[in-house]
Coordinates of C-alpha atoms and ligand atoms in Angstrom, one line a residue:
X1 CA 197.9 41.4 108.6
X2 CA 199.7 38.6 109.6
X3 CA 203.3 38.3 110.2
X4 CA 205.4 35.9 108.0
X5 CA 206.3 34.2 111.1
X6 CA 202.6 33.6 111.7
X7 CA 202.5 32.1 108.0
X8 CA 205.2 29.9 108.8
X9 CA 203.3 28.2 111.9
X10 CA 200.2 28.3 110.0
X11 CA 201.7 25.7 107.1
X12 CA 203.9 24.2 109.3
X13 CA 201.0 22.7 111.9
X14 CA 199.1 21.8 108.6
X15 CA 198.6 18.5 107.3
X16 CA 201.0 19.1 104.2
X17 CA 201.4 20.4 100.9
X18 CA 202.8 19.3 97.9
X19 CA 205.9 21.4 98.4
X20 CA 205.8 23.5 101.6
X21 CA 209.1 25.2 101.7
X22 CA 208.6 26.3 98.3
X23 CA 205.0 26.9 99.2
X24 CA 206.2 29.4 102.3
X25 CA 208.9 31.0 99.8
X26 CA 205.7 32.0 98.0
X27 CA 203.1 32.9 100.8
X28 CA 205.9 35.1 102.7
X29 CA 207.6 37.3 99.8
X30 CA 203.7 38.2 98.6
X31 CA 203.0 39.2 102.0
X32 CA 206.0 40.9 102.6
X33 CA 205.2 42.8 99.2
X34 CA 201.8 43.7 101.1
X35 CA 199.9 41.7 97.9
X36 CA 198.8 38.4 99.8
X37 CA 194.8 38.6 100.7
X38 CA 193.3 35.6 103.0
X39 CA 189.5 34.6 103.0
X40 CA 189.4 32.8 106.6
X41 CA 185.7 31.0 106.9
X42 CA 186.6 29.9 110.4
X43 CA 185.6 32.7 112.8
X44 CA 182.4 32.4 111.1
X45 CA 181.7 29.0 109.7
X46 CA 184.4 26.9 112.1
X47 CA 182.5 26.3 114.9
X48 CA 179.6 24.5 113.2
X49 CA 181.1 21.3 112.4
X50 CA 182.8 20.2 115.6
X51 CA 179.6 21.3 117.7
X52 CA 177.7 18.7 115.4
X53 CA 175.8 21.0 113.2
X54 CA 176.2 19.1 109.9
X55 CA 173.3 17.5 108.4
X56 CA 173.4 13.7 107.9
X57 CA 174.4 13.6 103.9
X58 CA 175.6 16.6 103.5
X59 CA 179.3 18.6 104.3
X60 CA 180.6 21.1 105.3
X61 CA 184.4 22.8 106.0
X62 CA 185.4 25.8 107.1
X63 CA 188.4 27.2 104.6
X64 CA 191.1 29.1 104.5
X65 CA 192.1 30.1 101.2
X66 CA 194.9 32.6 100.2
X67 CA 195.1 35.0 97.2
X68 CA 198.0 36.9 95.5
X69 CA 197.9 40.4 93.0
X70 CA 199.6 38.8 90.0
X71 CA 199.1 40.4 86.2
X72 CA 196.4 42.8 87.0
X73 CA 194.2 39.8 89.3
X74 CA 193.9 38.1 92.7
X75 CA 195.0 34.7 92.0
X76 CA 194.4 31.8 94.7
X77 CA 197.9 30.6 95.4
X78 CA 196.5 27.7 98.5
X79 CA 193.9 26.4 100.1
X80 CA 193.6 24.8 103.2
X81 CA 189.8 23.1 103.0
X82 CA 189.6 22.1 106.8
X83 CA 191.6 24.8 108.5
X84 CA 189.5 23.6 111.9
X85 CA 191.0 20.3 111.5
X86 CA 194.9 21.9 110.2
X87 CA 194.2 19.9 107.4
X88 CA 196.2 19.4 103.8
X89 CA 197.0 22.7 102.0
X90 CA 195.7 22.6 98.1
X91 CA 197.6 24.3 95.8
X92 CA 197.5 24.6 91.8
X93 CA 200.9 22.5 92.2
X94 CA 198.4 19.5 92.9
X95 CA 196.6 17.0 90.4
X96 CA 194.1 19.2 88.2
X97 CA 191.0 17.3 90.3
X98 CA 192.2 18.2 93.4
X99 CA 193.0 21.4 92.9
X100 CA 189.5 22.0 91.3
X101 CA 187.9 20.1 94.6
X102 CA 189.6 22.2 96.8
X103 CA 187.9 26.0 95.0
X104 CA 184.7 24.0 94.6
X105 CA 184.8 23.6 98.4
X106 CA 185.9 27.3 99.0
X107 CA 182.3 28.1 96.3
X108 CA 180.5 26.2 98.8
X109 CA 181.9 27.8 102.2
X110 CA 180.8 31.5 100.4
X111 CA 178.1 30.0 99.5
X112 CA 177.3 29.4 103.3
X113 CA 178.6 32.6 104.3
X114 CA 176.5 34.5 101.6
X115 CA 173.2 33.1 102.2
X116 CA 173.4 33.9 106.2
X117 CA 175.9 36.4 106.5
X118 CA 176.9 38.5 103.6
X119 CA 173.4 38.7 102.5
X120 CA 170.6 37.6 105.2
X121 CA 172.1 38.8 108.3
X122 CA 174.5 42.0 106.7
X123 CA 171.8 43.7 105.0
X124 CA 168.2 42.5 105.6
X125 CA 168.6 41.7 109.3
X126 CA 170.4 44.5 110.3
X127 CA 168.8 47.3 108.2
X128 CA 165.4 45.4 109.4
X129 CA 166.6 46.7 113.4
X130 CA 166.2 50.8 111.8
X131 CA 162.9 49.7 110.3
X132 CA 161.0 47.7 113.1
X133 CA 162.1 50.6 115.6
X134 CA 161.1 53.8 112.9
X135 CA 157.5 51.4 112.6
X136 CA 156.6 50.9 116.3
X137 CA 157.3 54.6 116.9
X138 CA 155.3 55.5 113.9
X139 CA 152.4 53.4 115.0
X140 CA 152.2 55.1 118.2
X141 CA 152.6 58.9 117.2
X142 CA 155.9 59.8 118.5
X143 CA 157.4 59.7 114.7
X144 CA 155.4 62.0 112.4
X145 CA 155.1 60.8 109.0
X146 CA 156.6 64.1 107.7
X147 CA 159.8 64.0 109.9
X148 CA 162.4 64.7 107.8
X149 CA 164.8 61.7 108.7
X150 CA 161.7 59.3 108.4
X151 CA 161.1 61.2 104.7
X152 CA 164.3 60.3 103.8
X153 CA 165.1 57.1 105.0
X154 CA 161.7 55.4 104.3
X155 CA 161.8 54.2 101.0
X156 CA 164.9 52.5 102.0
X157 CA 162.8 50.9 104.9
X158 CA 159.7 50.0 104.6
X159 CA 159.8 47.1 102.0
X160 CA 162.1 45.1 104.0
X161 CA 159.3 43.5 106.1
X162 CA 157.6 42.3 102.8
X163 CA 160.5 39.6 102.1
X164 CA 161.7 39.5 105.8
X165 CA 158.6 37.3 106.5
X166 CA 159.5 35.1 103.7
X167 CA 163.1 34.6 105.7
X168 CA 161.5 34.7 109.4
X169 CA 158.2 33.6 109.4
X170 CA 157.1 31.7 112.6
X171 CA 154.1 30.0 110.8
X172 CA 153.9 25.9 111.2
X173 CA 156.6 24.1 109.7
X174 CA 155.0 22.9 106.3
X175 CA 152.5 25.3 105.8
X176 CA 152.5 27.8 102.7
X177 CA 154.0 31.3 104.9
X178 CA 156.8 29.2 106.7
X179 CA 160.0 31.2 106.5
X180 CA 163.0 29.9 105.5
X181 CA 164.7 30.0 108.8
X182 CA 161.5 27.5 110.4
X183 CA 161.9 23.8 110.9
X184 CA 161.7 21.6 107.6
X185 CA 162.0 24.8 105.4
X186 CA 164.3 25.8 103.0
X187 CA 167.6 25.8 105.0
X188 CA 166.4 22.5 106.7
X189 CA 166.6 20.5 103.4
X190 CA 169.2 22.5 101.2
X191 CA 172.0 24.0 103.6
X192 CA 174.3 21.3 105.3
X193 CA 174.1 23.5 108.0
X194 CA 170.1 23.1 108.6
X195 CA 168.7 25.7 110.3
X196 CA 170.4 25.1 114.1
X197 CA 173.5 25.4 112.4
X198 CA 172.5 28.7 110.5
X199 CA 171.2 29.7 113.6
X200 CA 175.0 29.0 114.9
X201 CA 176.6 31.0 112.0
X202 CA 174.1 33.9 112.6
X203 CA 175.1 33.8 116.5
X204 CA 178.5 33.6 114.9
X205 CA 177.9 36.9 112.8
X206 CA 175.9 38.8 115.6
X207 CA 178.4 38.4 118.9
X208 CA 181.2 40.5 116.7
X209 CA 178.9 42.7 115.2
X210 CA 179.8 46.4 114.4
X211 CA 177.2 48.5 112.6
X212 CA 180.1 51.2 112.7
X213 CA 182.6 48.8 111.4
X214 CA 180.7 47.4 108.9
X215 CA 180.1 51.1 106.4
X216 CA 181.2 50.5 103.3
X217 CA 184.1 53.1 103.9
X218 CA 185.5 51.2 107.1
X219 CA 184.8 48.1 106.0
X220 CA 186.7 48.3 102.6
X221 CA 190.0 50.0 104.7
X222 CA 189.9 47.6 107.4
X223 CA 190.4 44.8 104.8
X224 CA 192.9 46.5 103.3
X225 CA 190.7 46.5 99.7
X226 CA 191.1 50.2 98.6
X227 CA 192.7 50.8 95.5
X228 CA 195.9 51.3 97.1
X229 CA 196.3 48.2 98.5
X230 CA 194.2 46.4 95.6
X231 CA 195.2 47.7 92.4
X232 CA 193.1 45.5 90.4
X233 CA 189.4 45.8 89.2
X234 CA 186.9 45.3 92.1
X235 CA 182.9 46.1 91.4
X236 CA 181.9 46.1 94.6
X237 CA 184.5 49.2 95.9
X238 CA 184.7 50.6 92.2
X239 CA 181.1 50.9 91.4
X240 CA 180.0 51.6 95.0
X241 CA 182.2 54.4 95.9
X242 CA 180.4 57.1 93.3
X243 CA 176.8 55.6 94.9
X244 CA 178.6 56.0 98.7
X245 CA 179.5 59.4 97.6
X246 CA 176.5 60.3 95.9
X247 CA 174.6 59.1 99.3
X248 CA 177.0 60.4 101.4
X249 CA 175.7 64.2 100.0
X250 CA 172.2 63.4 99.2
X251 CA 172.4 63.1 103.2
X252 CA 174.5 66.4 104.4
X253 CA 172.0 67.8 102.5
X254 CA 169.0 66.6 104.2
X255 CA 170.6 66.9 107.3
X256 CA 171.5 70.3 106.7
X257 CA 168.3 71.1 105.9
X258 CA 166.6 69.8 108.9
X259 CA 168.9 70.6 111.7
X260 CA 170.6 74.4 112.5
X261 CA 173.1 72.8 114.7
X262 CA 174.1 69.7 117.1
X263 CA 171.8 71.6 120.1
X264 CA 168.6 70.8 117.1
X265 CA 169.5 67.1 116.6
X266 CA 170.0 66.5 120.2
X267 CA 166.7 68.3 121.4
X268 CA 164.5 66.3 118.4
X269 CA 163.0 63.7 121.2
X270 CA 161.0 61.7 118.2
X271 CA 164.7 61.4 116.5
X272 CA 166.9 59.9 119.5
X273 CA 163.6 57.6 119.9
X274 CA 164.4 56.3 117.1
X275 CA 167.9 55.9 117.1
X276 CA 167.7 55.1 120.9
X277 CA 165.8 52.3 120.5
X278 CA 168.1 50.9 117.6
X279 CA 171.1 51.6 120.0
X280 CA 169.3 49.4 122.5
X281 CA 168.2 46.6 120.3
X282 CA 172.0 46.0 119.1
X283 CA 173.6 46.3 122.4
X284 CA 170.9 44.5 124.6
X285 CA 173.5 41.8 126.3
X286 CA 175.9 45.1 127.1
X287 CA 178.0 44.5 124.0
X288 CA 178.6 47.7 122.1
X289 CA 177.5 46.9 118.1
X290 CA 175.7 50.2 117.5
X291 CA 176.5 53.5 119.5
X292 CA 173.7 56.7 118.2
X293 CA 175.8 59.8 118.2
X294 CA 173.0 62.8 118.6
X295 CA 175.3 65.0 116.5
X296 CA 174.7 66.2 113.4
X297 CA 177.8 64.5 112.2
X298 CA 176.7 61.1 113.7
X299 CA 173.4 61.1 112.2
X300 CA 174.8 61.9 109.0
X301 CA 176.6 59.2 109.3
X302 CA 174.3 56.7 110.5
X303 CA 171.9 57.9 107.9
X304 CA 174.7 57.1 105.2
X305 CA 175.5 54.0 106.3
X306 CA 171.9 52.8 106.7
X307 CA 171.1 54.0 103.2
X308 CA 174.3 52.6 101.7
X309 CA 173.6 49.2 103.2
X310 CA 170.1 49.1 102.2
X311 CA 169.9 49.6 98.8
X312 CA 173.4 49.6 97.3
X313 CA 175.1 47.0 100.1
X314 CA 172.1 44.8 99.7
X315 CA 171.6 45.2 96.0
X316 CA 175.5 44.2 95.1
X317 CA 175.0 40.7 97.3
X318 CA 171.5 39.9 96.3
X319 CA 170.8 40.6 92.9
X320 CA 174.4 38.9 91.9
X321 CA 173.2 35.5 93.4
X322 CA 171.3 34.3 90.0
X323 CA 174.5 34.8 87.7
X324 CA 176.7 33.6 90.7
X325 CA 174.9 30.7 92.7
X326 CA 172.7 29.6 89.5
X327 CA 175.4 27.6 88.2
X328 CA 176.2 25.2 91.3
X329 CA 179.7 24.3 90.7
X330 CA 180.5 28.2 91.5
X331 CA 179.2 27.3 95.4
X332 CA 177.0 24.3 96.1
X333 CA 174.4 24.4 98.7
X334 CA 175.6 21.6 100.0
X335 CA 178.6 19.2 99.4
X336 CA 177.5 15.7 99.2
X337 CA 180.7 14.2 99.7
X338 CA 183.2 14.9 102.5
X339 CA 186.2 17.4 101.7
X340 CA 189.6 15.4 100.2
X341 CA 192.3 14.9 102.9
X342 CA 194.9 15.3 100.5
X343 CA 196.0 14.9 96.3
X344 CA 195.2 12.2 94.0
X345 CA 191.5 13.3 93.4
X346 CA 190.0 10.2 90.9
X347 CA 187.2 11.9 88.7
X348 CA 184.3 9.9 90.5
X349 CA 185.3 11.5 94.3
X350 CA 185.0 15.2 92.4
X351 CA 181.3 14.3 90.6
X352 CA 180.4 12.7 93.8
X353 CA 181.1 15.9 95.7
X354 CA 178.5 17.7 94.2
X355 CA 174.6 16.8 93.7
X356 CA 173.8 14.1 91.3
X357 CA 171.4 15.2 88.5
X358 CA 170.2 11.7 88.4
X359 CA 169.5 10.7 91.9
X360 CA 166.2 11.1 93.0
X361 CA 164.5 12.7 95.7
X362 CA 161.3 11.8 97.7
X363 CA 159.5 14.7 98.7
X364 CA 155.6 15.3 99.5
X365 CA 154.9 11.9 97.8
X366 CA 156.7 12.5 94.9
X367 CA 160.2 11.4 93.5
X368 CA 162.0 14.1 92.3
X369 CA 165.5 14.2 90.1
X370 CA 168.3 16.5 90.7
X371 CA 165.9 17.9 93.5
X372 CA 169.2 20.2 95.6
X373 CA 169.8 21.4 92.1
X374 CA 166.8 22.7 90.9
X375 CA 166.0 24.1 94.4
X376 CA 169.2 26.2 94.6
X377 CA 168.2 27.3 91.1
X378 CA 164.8 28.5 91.8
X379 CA 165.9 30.2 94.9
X380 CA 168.2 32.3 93.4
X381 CA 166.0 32.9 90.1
X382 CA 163.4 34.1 93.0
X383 CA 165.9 36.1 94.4
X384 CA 166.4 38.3 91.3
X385 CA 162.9 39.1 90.1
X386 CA 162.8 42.3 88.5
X387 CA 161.5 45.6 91.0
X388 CA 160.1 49.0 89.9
X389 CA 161.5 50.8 93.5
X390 CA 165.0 51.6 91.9
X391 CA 167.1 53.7 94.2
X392 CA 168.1 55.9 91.0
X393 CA 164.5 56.8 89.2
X394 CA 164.0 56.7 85.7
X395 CA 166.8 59.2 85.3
X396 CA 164.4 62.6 85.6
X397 CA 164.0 64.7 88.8
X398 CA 160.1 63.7 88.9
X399 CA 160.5 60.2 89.7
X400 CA 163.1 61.1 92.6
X401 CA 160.7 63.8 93.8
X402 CA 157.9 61.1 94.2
X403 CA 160.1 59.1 96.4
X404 CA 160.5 61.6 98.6
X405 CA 156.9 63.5 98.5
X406 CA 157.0 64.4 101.9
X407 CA 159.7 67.3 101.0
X408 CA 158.2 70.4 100.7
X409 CA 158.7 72.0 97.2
X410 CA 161.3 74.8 97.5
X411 CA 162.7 73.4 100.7
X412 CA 166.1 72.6 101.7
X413 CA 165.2 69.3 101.3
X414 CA 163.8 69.3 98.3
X415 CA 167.0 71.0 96.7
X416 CA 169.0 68.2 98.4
X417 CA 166.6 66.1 96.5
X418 CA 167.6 67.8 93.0
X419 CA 171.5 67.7 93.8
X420 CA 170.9 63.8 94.7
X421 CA 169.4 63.2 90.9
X422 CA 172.2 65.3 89.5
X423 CA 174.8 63.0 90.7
X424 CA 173.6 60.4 89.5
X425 CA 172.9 61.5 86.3
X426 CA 174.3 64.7 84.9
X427 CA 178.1 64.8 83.5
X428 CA 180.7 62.8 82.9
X429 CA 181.7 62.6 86.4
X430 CA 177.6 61.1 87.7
X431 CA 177.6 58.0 89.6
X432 CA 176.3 56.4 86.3
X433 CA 178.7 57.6 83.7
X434 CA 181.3 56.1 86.2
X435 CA 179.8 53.2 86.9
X436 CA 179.6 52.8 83.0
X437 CA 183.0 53.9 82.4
X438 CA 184.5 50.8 85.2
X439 CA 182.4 48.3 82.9
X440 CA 183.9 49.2 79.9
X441 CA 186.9 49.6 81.7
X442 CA 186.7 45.9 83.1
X443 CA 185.8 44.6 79.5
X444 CA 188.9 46.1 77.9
X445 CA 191.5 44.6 80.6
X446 CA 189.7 41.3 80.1
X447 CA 190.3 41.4 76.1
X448 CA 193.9 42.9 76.6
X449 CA 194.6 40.1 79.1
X450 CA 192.7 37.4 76.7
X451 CA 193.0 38.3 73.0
X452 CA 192.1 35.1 71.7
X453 CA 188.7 34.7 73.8
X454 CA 185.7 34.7 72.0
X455 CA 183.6 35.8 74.8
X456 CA 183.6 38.0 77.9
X457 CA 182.6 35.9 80.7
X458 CA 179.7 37.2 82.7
X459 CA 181.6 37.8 85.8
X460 CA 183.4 40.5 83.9
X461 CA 180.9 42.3 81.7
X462 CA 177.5 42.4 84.3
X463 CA 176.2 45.3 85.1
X464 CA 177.5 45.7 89.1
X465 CA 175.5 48.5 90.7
X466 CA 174.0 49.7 87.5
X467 CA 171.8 52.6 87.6
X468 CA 169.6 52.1 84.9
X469 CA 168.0 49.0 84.1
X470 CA 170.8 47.8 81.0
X471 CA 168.7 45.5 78.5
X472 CA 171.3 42.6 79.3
X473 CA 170.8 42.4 82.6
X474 CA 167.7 40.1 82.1
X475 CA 166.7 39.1 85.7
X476 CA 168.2 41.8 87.4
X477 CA 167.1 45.2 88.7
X478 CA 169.6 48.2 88.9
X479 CA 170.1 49.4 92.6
X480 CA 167.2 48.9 94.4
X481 CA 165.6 51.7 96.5
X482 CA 165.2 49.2 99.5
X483 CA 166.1 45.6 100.6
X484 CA 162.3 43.9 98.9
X485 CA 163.6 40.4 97.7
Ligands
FE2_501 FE1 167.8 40.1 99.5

């Protein structure tokens, strides 16, 4: 959204580039054609460095990296590794290592942002605020086990504690339930941030959060990344839109069901419990990050979004980290070299900025090789076990019916229930013959844009937000019901 003006300042308080005014010429005619696209890490990731927050050996930047639509793609045209520091802008211009060092650096930074904010905080730690709340009222009687809105939204819920205790468990540092998040855990050996820096990044995340802002819908327009303004193959928008759709009814009709008008949702004292106690949770310092709307409308939409984010939001970012993070050059860990100030990248400065397979790690009273790589491996191999609790059933009305049991037969519900399955299944226009039709689709532009390629990389042929399980998709579930790994 930036002005050209804006652009100008940007490169011109920056540390160079290997030809700026041609550079600008560039930047400034994509974004006055309304194609330039900017992943800035610094809101979120900029703060951690200069506060300190950088484990000794390890590195860390905070990017800003700038993408064009050219031929059908988003292309990177620069990258400016340590935008904190207004540092050297990388473009493809530069020596082939550099270049190369500058993405791997931007792999990393999403990396960091991934494991604590796309996927830990934006899906199991907020969708974990609905389930805690739902659980305490539950224990204590006020939510009956067949309310409606607790039939429906449960099996999106109730599996997110399982694997939440793996992420926040408060057990002694060193012994077998430590989380993740606890002192000498996971994040304390393999993140350059260590825990108090992730702790930063999630402070980072929570001060600007919107529940509101962050539904798929508003999310995708506020970044400008509808098809309108992309035109170019995106699986995240393309393949969840028919699920946000499918959702979006499969919840009117529940709703509908349940509620005559706004007077019903507003008198339902179990309901605004619920919702109340949410509403409190996010906004306990007075900031406003989640506002209940005692409407039909407004649950609706909480209901969507809630769903949405904990199955399909949660599936897209979690069980893509195997085929993504799994090979470490697409985003290291952890760095283990600082960023490049500038071009003229030698060949041993780019292998030294990533982990050395050879180098050997003491750990429990063993030595270890290429101990960061095999860790980031296994945690992502972890990460993408297959489930059975798939948000789509086997494909037959049965299996969605025993999801939701606690719908009468012959009820509103119910009949929601059967509408739900049909969307997802029935007819050329189902959430799974489109989702099937964007991965051929993908394919085919690939091998237009490629003839001579023997292969279709995996990044273009997976299975997105598949369905069904597709034999090819090895480790990976379709959409799961609920966030449970
Ligand atoms: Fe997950």
């Amino acid at each position: 959204r930036g002005s050209n003006d804006a652009l100008a300042a940007w490169l011109g308080a920056a540390a160079g580039s290997h030809d700026s005014a041609a550079l600008l010429a560039t930047l400034q005619a994509a974004n006055s054609a309304g194609t330039l696209f900017v992943c800035d890490y610094a809101p979120v990731l900029g703060n951690v460095a200069p506060a300190g927050l950088v484990r000794s050996g390890q590195y860390f930047a905070a990017p800003f990296a700038l993408f064009a639509v050219s031929g059908g793609a988003l292309l990177p045209l620069a990258i400016q590794v340590d935008s904190v520091g207004r540092g050297y802008v990388f473009t493809p211009q530069d020596d082939a290592n550099a270049w190369l060092l500058a993405k791997l650096w931007v792999g990393s930074a999403d990396a960091q942002w991934w494991f604590s904010g796309a996927h830990l905080f934006n899906t199991h730690t907020v969708v974990m605020q609905f389930a805690i709340a739902a659980a305490a009222l539950a224990e204590a009687g006020t939510l009956a086990a067949d309310h409606p809105v607790l039939v429906l939204l449960k099996p999106h819920l109730a599996k997110v504690f399982d694997i939440n205790t793996a992420v926040y468990n408060l057990q002694a540092s060193g012994s077998a339930g430590a989380g993740i998040y606890q002192a000498g855990q996971f994040c304390d050996q393999f993140l350059p941030t260590g825990r108090i820096g992730l702790y930063q990044i999630v402070s980072n995340l929570f001060a600007d959060y919107s529940f509101d802002a962050a539904a798929f819908d508003s999310s995708l327009a506020a970044r400008q990344l509808d098809t309108g303004n992309l035109p170019v193959p995106f699986p995240y928008r393309d393949d969840g839109t028919p699920w946000w759709n499918a959702i979006a009814n499969f919840v009117s009709g529940v709703i509908e069901a349940s509620y005559a008008d706004d007077a019903a949702v507003a008198a339902d004292a179990p309901l605004n419990a619920w919702f109340g106690a949410v509403q409190a949770a996010f906004n306990h310092d007075g900031v406003p990050r989640y506002t209940w709307t005692p409407t039909k409308a407004g649950l609706k939409r909480s209901a969507t979004v809630l769903f949405h984010m904990a199955a399909v939001q949660h599936t897209a970012v979690n069980n893509s980290m195997f085929p993504h993070w799994g090979y470490l050059p697409n985003g290291a860990f952890a760095m283990t070299a600082p960023p490049p100030a500038g071009p003229g990248v030698t060949d041993a400065q780019l292998l030294a900025s990533l982990p050395d397979p050879q180098a050997q790690t003491a750990y429990g009273g063993n030595s270890y090789y290429a101990w960061p790589i095999q860790n980031q491996i296994d945690f992502v191999v972890a990460g993408t076990s297959a489930v059975d609790d798939v948000a789509a059933g086997d494909g037959s009305l049965a299996s969605l019916d025993a999801v939701y049991a606690g719908f009468a037969a012959g009820s509103g519900q119910a009949a929601a229930v059967a509408a739900f399955q049909a969307a997802l299944w029935d007819g050329a226009d189902s959430a799974s013959a489109r989702i099937a039709q964007n991965q051929s689709a993908r394919i085919a532009a690939f091998r237009q844009a490629n003839p001579s390629a023997a292969t279709v990389p995996n990044s273009v042929s997976y299975y997105y937000l598949s369905p069904a399980v597709a034999p090819a998709m090895n480790l990976n579930a379709p959409v799961m019901n609920g966030i449970q790994i």
